[in-house]
Amino acid sequence: MKIKPLGKRIVVKPFKQEEKTEGGIYLPETASKDKPQRGEVIAVGPDFRGVKKGDTVIFAKYGGTEVEIDDEEYLILGKDDVLAIAE
């Protein structure tokens, strides 16, 4: 399924959290993990400026709306939820 955001919104595929710590310890699925705050822009709404498809963005920790499409997790973020573009 293809998704096209409306207005000042973008669709982001959040990066997965590391399942292993820097020290080499594997974290179980039940371990408390922080929500990811970076992801790849998949689609850009017509009124969202300054970001393009393929950019890596940093977004607010609890920003956006989580959606699942074809068994993949995505976030739909408004302009105020996007904090920066990672280069």
GROMACS .gro file of C-alpha atoms in nm:
model
   87
    1MET     CA    1   0.000   0.000   0.000
    2LYS     CA    2   0.124   0.349  -0.081
    3ILE     CA    3   0.070   0.630   0.167
    4LYS     CA    4   0.062   1.000   0.079
    5PRO     CA    5   0.056   1.247   0.370
    6LEU     CA    6  -0.166   1.553   0.351
    7GLY     CA    7  -0.073   1.914   0.427
    8LYS     CA    8   0.223   1.977   0.655
    9ARG     CA    9   0.293   1.612   0.737
   10ILE     CA   10   0.558   1.353   0.651
   11VAL     CA   11   0.573   0.974   0.676
   12VAL     CA   12   0.884   0.840   0.851
   13LYS     CA   13   1.019   0.486   0.890
   14PRO     CA   14   1.177   0.492   1.239
   15PHE     CA   15   1.517   0.329   1.274
   16LYS     CA   16   1.515   0.013   1.486
   17GLN     CA   17   1.665   0.023   1.833
   18GLU     CA   18   1.987  -0.164   1.894
   19GLU     CA   19   1.929  -0.504   2.050
   20LYS     CA   20   2.283  -0.518   2.184
   21THR     CA   21   2.450  -0.269   2.418
   22GLU     CA   22   2.790  -0.115   2.349
   23GLY     CA   23   2.934  -0.363   2.600
   24GLY     CA   24   2.801  -0.658   2.399
   25ILE     CA   25   2.503  -0.747   2.619
   26TYR     CA   26   2.195  -0.858   2.426
   27LEU     CA   27   1.868  -0.699   2.537
   28PRO     CA   28   1.558  -0.920   2.555
   29GLU     CA   29   1.236  -0.813   2.380
   30THR     CA   30   1.081  -0.736   2.719
   31ALA     CA   31   1.355  -0.489   2.816
   32SER     CA   32   1.238  -0.132   2.849
   33LYS     CA   33   1.365   0.059   2.548
   34ASP     CA   34   1.340   0.423   2.461
   35LYS     CA   35   1.134   0.509   2.158
   36PRO     CA   36   1.347   0.579   1.851
   37GLN     CA   37   1.388   0.945   1.764
   38ARG     CA   38   1.542   0.914   1.419
   39GLY     CA   39   1.410   0.779   1.094
   40GLU     CA   40   1.405   0.795   0.715
   41VAL     CA   41   1.152   1.015   0.537
   42ILE     CA   42   0.933   0.795   0.314
   43ALA     CA   43   0.684   1.055   0.185
   44VAL     CA   44   0.635   1.432   0.214
   45GLY     CA   45   0.306   1.622   0.214
   46PRO     CA   46   0.255   1.907  -0.036
   47ASP     CA   47   0.286   2.184   0.226
   48PHE     CA   48   0.589   2.046   0.416
   49ARG     CA   49   0.903   2.241   0.320
   50GLY     CA   50   1.271   2.176   0.388
   51VAL     CA   51   1.260   1.795   0.397
   52LYS     CA   52   1.271   1.549   0.109
   53LYS     CA   53   1.219   1.178   0.063
   54GLY     CA   54   1.527   0.985   0.181
   55ASP     CA   55   1.635   1.243   0.442
   56THR     CA   56   1.713   1.125   0.794
   57VAL     CA   57   1.520   1.332   1.047
   58ILE     CA   58   1.529   1.366   1.424
   59PHE     CA   59   1.182   1.393   1.571
   60ALA     CA   60   1.014   1.450   1.907
   61LYS     CA   61   1.026   1.143   2.132
   62TYR     CA   62   0.650   1.104   2.158
   63GLY     CA   63   0.554   1.298   1.846
   64GLY     CA   64   0.343   1.183   1.557
   65THR     CA   65   0.093   0.906   1.499
   66GLU     CA   66   0.206   0.544   1.475
   67VAL     CA   67   0.060   0.344   1.186
   68GLU     CA   68   0.122  -0.007   1.056
   69ILE     CA   69   0.116  -0.068   0.682
   70ASP     CA   70   0.194  -0.408   0.530
   71ASP     CA   71   0.340  -0.526   0.864
   72GLU     CA   72   0.581  -0.229   0.876
   73GLU     CA   73   0.574   0.044   1.142
   74TYR     CA   74   0.565   0.409   1.033
   75LEU     CA   75   0.511   0.749   1.194
   76ILE     CA   76   0.308   1.032   1.047
   77LEU     CA   77   0.467   1.351   1.179
   78GLY     CA   78   0.351   1.710   1.169
   79LYS     CA   79   0.591   1.999   1.109
   80ASP     CA   80   0.623   2.074   1.482
   81ASP     CA   81   0.730   1.715   1.558
   82VAL     CA   82   1.036   1.731   1.328
   83LEU     CA   83   1.330   1.881   1.516
   84ALA     CA   84   1.621   1.852   1.271
   85ILE     CA   85   1.765   1.686   0.962
   86ALA     CA   86   2.064   1.458   1.034
   87GLU     CA   87   2.349   1.489   0.786
   0.00000   0.00000   0.00000
